[in-house]
PDB file of C-alpha atoms and ligand atoms in Angstrom:
ATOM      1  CA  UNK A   1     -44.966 -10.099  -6.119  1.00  0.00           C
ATOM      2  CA  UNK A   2     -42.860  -7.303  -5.055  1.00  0.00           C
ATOM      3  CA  UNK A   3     -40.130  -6.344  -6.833  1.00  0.00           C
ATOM      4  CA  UNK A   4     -36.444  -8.405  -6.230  1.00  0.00           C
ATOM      5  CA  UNK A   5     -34.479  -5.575  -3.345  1.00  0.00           C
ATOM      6  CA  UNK A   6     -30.644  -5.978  -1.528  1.00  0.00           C
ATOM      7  CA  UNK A   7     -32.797  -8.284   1.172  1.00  0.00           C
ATOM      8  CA  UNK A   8     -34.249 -10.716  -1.572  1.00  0.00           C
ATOM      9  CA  UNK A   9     -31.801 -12.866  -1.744  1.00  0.00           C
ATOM     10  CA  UNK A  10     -30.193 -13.279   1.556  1.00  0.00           C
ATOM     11  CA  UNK A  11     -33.799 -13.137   3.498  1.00  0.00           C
ATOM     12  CA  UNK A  12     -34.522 -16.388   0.892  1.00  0.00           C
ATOM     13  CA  UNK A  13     -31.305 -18.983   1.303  1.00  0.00           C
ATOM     14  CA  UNK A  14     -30.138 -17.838   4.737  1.00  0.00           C
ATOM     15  CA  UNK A  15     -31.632 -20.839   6.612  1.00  0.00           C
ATOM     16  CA  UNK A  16     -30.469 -22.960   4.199  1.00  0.00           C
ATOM     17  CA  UNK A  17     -27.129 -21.426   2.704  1.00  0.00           C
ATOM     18  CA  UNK A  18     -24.875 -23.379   5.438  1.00  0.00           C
ATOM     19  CA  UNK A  19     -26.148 -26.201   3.922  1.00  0.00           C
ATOM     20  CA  UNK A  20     -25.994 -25.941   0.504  1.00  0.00           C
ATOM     21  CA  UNK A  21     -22.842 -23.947   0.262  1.00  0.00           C
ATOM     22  CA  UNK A  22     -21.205 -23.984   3.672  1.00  0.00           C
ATOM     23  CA  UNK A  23     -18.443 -26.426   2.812  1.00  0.00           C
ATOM     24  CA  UNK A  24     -17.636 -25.623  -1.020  1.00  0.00           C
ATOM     25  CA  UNK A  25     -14.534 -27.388  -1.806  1.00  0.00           C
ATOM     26  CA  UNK A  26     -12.766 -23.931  -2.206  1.00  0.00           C
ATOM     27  CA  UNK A  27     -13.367 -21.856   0.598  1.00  0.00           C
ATOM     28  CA  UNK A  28      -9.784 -23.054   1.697  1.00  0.00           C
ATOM     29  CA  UNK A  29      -8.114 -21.946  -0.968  1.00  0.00           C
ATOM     30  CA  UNK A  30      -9.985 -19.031  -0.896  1.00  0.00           C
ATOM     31  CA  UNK A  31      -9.310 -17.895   2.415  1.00  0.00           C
ATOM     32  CA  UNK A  32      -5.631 -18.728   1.342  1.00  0.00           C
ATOM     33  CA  UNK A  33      -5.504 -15.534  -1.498  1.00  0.00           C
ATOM     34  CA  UNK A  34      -7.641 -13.447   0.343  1.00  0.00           C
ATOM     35  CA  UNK A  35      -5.523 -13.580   3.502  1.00  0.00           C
ATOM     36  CA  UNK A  36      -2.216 -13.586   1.259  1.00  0.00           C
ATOM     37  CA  UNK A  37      -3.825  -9.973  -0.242  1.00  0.00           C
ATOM     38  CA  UNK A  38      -4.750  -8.573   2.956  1.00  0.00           C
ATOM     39  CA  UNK A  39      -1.459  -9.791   4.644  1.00  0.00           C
ATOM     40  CA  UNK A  40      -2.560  -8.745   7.968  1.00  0.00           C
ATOM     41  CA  UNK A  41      -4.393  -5.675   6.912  1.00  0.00           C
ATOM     42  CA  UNK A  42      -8.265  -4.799   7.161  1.00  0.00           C
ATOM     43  CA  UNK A  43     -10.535  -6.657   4.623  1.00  0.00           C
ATOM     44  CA  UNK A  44     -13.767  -5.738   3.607  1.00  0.00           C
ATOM     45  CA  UNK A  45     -16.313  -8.399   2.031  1.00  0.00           C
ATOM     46  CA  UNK A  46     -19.482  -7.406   0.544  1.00  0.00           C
ATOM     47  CA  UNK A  47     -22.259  -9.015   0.658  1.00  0.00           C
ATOM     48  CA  UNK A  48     -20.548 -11.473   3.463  1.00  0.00           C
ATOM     49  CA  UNK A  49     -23.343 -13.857   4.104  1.00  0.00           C
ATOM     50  CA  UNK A  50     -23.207 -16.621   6.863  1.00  0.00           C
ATOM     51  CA  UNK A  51     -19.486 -15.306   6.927  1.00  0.00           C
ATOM     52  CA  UNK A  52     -18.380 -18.969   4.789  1.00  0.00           C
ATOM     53  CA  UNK A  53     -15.187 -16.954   4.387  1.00  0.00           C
ATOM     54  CA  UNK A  54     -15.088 -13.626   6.498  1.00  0.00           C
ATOM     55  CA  UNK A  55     -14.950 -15.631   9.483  1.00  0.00           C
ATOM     56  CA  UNK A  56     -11.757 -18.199   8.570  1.00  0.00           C
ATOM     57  CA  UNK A  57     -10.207 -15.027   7.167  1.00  0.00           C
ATOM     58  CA  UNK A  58     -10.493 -13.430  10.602  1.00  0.00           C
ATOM     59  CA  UNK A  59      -9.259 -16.448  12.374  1.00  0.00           C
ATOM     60  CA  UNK A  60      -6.711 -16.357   9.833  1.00  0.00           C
ATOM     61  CA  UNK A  61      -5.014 -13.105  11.732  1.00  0.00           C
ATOM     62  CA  UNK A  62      -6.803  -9.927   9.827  1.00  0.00           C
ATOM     63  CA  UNK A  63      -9.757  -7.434  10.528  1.00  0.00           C
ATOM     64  CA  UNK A  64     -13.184  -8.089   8.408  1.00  0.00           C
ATOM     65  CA  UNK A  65     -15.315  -5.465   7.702  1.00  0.00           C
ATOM     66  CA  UNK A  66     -18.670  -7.391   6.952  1.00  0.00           C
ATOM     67  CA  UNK A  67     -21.362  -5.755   4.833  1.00  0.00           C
ATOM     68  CA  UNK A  68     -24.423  -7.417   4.154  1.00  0.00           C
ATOM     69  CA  UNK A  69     -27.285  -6.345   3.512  1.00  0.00           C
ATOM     70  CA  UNK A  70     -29.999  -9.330   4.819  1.00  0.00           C
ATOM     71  CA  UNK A  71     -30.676  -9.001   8.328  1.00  0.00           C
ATOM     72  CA  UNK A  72     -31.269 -12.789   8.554  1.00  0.00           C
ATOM     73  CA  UNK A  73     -27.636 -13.636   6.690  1.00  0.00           C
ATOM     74  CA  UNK A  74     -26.156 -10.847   9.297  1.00  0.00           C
ATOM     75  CA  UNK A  75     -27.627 -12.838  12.457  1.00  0.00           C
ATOM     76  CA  UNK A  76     -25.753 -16.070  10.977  1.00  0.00           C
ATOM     77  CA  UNK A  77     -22.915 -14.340  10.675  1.00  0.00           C
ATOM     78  CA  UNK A  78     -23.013 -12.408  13.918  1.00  0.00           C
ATOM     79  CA  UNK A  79     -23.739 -15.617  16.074  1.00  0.00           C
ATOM     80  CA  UNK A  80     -20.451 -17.281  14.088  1.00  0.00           C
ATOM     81  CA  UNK A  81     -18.444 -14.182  14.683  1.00  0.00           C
ATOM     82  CA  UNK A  82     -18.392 -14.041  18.589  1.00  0.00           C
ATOM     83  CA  UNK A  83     -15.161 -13.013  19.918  1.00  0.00           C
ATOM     84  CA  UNK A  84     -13.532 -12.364  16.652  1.00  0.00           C
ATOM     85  CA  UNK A  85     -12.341  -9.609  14.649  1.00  0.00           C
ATOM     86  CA  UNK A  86     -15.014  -8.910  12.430  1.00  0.00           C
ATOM     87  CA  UNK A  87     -16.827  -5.818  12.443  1.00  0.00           C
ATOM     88  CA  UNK A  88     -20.542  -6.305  10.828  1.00  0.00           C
ATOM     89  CA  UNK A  89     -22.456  -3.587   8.843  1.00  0.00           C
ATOM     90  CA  UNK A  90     -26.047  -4.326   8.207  1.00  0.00           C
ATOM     91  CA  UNK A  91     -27.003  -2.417   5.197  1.00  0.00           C
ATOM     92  CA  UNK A  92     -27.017  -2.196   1.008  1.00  0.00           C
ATOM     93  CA  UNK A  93     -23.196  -1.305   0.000  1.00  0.00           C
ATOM     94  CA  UNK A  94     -24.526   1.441  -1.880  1.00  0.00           C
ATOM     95  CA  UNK A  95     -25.043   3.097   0.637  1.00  0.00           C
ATOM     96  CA  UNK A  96     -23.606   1.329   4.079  1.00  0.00           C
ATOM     97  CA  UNK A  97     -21.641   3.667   6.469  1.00  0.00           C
ATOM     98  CA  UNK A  98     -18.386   1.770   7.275  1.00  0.00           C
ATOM     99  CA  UNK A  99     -15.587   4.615   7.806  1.00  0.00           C
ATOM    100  CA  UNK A 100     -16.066   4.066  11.442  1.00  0.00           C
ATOM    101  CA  UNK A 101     -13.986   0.938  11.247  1.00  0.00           C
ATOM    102  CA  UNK A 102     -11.702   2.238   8.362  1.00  0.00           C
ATOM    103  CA  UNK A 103      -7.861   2.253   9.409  1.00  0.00           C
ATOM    104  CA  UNK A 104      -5.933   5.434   8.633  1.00  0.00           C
ATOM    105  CA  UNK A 105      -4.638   4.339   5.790  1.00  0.00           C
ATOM    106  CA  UNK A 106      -7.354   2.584   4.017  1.00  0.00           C
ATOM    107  CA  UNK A 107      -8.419  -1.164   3.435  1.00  0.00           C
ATOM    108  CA  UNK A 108      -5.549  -3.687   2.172  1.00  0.00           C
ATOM    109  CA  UNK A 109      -8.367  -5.478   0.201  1.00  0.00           C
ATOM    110  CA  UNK A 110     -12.184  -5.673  -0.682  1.00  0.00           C
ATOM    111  CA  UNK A 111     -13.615  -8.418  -2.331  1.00  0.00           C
ATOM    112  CA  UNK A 112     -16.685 -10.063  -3.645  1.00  0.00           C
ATOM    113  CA  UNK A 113     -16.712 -13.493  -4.391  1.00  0.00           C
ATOM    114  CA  UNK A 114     -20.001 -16.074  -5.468  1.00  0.00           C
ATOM    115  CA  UNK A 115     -21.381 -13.376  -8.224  1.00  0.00           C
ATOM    116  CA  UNK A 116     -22.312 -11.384  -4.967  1.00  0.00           C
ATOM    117  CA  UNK A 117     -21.395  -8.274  -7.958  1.00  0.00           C
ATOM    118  CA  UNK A 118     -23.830  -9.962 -10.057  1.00  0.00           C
ATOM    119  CA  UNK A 119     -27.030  -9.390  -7.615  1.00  0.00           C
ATOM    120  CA  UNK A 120     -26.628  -5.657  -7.461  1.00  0.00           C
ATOM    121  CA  UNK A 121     -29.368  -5.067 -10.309  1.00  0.00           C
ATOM    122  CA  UNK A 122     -27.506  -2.797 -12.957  1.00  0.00           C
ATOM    123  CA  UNK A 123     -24.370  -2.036 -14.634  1.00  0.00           C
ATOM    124  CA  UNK A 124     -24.911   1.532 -12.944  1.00  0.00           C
ATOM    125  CA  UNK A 125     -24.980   0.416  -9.648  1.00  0.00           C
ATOM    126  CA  UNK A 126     -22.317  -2.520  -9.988  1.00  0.00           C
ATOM    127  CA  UNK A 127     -20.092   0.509 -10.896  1.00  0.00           C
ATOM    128  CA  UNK A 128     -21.008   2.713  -7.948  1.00  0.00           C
ATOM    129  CA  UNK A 129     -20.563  -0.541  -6.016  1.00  0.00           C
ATOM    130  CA  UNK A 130     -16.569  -0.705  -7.030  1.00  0.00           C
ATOM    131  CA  UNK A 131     -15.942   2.841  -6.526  1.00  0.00           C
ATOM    132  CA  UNK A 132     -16.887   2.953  -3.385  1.00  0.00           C
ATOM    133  CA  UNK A 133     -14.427   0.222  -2.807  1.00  0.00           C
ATOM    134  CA  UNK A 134     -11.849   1.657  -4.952  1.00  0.00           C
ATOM    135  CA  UNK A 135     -11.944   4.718  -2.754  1.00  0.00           C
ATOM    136  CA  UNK A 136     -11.589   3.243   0.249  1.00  0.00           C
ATOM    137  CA  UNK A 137      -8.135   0.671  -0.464  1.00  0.00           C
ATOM    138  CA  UNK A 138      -5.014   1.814   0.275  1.00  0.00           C
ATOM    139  CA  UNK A 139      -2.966   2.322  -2.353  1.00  0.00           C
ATOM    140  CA  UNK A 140      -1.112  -1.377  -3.288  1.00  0.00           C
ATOM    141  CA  UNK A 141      -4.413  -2.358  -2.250  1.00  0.00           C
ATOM    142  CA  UNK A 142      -6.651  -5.069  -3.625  1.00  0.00           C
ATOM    143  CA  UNK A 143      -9.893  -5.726  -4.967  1.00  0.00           C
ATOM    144  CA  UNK A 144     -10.656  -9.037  -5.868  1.00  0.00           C
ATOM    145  CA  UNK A 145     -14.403 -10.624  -7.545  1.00  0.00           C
ATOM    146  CA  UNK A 146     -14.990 -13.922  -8.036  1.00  0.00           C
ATOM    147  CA  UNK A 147     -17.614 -14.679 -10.691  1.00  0.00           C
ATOM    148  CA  UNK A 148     -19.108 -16.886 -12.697  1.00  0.00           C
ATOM    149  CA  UNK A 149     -18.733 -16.880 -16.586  1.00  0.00           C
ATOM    150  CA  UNK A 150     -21.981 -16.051 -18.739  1.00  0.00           C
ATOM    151  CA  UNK A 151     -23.196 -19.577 -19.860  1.00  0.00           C
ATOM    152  CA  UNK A 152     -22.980 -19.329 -23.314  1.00  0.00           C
ATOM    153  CA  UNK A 153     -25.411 -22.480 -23.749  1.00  0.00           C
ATOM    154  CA  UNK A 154     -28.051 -20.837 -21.347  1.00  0.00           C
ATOM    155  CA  UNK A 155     -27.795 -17.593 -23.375  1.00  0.00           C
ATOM    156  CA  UNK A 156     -28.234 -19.388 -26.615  1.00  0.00           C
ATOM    157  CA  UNK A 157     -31.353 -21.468 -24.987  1.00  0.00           C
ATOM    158  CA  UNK A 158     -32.752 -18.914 -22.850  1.00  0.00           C
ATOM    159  CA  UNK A 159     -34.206 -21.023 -20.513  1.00  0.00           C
ATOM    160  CA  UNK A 160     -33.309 -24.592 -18.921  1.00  0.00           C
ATOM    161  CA  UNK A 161     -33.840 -26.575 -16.072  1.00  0.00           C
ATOM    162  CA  UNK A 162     -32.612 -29.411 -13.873  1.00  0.00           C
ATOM    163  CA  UNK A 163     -33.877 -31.595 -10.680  1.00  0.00           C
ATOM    164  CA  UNK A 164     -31.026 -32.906  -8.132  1.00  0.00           C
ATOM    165  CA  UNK A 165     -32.044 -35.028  -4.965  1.00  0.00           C
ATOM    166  CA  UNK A 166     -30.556 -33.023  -1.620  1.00  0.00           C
ATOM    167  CA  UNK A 167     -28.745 -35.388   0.862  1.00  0.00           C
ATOM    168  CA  UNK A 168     -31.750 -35.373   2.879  1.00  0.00           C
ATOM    169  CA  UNK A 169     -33.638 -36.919   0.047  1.00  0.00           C
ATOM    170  CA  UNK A 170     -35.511 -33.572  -0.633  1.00  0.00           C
ATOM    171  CA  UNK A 171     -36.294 -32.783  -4.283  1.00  0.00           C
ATOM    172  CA  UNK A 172     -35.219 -29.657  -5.875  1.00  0.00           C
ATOM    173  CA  UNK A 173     -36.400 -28.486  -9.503  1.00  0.00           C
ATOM    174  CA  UNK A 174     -33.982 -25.282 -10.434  1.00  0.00           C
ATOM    175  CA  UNK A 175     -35.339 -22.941 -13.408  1.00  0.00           C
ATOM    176  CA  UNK A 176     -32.837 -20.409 -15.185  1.00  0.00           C
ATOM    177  CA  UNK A 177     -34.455 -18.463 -17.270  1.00  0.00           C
ATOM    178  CA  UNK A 178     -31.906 -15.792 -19.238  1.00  0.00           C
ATOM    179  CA  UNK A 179     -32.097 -12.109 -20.701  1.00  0.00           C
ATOM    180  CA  UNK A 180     -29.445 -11.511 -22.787  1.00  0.00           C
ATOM    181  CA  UNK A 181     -30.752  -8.035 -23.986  1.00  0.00           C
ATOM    182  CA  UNK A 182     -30.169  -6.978 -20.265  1.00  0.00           C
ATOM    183  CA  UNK A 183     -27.677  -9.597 -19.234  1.00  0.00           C
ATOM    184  CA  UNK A 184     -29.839 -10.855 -16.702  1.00  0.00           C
ATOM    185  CA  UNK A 185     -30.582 -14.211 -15.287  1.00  0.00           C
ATOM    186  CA  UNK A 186     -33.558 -15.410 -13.160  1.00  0.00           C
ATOM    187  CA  UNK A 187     -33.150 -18.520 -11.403  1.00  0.00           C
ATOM    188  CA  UNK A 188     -36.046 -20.103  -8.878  1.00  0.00           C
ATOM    189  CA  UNK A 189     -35.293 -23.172  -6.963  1.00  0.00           C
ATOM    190  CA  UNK A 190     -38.141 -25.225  -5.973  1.00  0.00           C
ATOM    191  CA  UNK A 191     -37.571 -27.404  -2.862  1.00  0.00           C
ATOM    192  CA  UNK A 192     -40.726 -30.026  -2.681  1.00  0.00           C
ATOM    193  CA  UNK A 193     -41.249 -30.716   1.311  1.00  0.00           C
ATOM    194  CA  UNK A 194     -43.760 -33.364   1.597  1.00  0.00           C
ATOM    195  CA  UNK A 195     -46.776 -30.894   0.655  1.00  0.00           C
ATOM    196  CA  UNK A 196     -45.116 -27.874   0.864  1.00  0.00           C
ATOM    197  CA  UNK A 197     -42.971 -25.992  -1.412  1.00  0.00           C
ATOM    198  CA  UNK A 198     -40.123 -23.365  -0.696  1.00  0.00           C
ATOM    199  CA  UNK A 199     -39.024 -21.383  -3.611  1.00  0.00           C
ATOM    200  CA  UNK A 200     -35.223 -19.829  -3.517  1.00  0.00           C
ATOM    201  CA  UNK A 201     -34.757 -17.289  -6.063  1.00  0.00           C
ATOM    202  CA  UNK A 202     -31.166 -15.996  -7.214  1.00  0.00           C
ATOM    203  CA  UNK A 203     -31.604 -12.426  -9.159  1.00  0.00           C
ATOM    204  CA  UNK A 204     -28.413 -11.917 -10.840  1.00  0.00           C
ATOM    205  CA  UNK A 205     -27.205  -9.246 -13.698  1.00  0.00           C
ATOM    206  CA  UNK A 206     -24.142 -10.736 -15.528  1.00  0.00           C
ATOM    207  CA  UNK A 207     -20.455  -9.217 -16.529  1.00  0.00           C
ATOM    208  CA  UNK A 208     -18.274 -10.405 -19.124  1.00  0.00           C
ATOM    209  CA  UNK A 209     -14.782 -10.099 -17.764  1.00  0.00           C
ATOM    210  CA  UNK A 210     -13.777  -7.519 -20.213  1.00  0.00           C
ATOM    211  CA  UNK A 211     -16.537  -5.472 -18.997  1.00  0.00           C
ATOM    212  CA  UNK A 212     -15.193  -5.865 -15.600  1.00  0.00           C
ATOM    213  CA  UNK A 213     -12.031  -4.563 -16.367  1.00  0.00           C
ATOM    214  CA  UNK A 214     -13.061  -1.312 -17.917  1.00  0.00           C
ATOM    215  CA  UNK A 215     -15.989  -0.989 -14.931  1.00  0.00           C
ATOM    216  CA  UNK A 216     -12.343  -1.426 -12.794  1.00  0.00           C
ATOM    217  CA  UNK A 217     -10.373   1.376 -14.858  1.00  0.00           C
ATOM    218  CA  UNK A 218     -13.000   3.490 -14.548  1.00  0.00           C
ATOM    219  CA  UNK A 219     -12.950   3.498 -10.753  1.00  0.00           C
ATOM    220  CA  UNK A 220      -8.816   3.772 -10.655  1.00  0.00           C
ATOM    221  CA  UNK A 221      -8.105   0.081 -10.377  1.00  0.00           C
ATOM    222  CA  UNK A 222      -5.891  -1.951 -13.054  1.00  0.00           C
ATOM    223  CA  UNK A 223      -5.951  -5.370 -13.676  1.00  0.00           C
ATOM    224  CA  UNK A 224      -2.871  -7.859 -11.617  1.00  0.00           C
ATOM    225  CA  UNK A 225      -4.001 -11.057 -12.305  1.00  0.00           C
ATOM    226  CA  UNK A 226      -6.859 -13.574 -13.102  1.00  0.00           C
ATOM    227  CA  UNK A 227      -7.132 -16.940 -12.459  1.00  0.00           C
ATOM    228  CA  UNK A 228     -10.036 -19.773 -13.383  1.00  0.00           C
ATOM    229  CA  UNK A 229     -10.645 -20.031  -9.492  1.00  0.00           C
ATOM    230  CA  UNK A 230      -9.722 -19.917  -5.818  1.00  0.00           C
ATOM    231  CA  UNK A 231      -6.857 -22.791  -6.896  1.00  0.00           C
ATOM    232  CA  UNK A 232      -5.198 -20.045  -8.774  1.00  0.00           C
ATOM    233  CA  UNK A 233      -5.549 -22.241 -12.378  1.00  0.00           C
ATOM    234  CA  UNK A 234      -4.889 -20.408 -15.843  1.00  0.00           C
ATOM    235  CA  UNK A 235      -8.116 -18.272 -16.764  1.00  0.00           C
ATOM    236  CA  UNK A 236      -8.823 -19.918 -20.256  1.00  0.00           C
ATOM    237  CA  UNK A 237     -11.715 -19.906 -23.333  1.00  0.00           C
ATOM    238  CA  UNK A 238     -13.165 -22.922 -21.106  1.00  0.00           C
ATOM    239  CA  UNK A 239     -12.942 -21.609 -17.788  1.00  0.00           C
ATOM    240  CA  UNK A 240     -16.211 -21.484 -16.166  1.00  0.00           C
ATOM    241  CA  UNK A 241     -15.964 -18.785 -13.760  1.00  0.00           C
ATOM    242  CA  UNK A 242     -12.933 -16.687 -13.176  1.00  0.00           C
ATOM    243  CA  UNK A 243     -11.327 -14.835  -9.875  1.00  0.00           C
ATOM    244  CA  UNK A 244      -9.981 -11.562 -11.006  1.00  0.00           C
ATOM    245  CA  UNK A 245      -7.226  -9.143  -8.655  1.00  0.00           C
ATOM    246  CA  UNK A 246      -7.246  -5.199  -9.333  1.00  0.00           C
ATOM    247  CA  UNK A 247      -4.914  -2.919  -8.040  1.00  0.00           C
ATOM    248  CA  UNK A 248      -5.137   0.703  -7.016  1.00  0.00           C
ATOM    249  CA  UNK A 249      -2.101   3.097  -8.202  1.00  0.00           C
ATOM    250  CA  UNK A 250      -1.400   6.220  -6.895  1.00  0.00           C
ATOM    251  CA  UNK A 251      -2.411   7.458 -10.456  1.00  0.00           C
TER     252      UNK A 251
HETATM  253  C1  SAM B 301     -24.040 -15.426  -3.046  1.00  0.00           C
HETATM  254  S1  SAM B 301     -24.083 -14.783  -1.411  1.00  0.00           S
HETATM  255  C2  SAM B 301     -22.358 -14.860  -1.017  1.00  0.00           C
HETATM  256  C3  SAM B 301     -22.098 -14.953   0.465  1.00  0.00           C
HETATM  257  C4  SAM B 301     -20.629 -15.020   0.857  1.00  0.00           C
HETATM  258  N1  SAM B 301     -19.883 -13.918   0.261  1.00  0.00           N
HETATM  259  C5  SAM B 301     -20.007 -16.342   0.473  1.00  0.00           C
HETATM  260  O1  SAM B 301     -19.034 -16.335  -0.289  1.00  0.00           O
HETATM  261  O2  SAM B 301     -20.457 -17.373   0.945  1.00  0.00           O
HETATM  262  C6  SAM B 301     -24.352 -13.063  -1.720  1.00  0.00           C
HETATM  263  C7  SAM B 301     -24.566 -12.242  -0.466  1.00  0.00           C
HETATM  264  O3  SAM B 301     -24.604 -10.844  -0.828  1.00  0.00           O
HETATM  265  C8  SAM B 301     -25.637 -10.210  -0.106  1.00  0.00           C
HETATM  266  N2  SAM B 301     -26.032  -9.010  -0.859  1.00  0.00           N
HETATM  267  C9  SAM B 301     -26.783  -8.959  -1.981  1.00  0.00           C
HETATM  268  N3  SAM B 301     -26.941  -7.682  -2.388  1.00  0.00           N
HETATM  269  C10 SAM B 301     -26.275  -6.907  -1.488  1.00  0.00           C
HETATM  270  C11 SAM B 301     -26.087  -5.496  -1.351  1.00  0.00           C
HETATM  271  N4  SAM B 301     -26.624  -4.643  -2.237  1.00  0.00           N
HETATM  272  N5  SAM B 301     -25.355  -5.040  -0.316  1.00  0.00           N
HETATM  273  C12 SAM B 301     -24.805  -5.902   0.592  1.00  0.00           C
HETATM  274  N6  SAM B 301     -24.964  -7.249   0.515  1.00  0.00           N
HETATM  275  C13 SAM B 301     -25.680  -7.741  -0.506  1.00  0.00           C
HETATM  276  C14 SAM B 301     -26.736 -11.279  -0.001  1.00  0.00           C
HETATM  277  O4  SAM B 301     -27.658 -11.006   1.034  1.00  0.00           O
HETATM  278  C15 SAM B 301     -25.896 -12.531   0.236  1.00  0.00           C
HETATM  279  O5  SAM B 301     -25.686 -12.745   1.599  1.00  0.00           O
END
């Protein structure tokens, strides 16, 4: 099998992503901070998908600037787009061309949320990733990430697995099998159709917050605020995932 690329993913769950993930409980409150943030400036969203949130954001009043990298998640998001203010880039964010639709001044905010950080496949290139953002806000302007916390049971394990039953009665066997020497998870999903089998495969390299923060300093961005999630709840020892807001200072 060839080796995991910026396609990988996307190619995989983009038939099914609407789906599975289309109405998460908090894409309204997420669309509420991230058009707070941008307050009527230009966005940018990496790794956008089906556009679950560039395209309410847009509605919501602001510009999107779109980057993702699978062309099959970029024709979901293109045919959901139509007639509103979102301008797609197809292409890896390491290397994307998006000054075209840059205003003058620079972006108001970029954000990843949904690990997107965590599928870029090193700590090197998850820190080229944010400084290309970073150089491209405004200054005042935002960068937010939503992520998942490492699971500390899963590290201690290394491996586990669990079966759910989808709403259409499919069966779905999910493997997670972890790295901690390289922070690095591999999860397969195995949906059973009748005879056939369709695997989904999530590729992800891990950040503990504070690693995040000093990835962030390094690229000119300090830390405003971080909450446990989209519903803006304190960030605590239990918190399962976090949503973290840097700023850029005109240091
Ligand atoms: C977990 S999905 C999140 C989608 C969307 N942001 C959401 O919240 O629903 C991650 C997305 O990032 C894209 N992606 C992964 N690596 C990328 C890269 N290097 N450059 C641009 N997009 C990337 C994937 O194709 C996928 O669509």
């Amino acid at each position: 099998m060839s080796a995991p690329g910026p396609t990988s993913y996307g190619d995989a769950w983009a038939d099914v992503y609407d789906e599975w993930f289309g109405e998460l409980s908090d894409t309204t409150p997420a669309v509420g901070v991230l058009a707070g943030l941008a307050a009527g400036g230009v966005a940018l969203e990496v790794g956008a998908g089906t556009g679950r949130l560039a395209v309410p954001l847009a509605r919501a009043g602001g510009t999107v600037i779109a980057v993702e990298s699978s062309p099959r998640m970029a024709g979901r998001l293109r045919a959901k787009a139509q007639g509103l203010p979102v301008r797609l880039v197809v292409g890896d964010v390491l290397d994307a061309d998006w000054s075209a639709h840059l205003p003058p001044g620079g972006l108001a905010l970029a954000y990843l949320s949904c690990n997107t950080l965590y599928q870029l496949p090193d700590q090197q290139a998850q820190r080229r990733c944010l400084a290309r953002l970073a150089a491209d806000l405004a200054v005042g302007g935002r960068l937010v990430v939503e992520a998942s916390m490492p699971n500390l049971a899963l590290l201690a394990a290394g491996r586990s697995t669990s079966m759910r039953v989808l709403p259409d009665g499919r069966v779905a066997v999910t493997t997670v099998r972890a790295d901690p020497a390289h922070q690095r998870t591999t999860t397969d999903t195995v949906v059973f159709d009748g005879p056939r089998q369709h695997v989904l495969p999530v590729r992800e390299r891990y950040v503990w917050p504070a690693e995040l923060d000093l990835l962030a300093q390094l690229v000119g961005l300090g830390p405003e605020q971080r909450w446990s999630g989209w519903e803006r709840g304190p960030f605590t020892s239990t918190s399962t995932g976090h949503v973290t807001v840097y700023r850029k200072s005109s240091l």
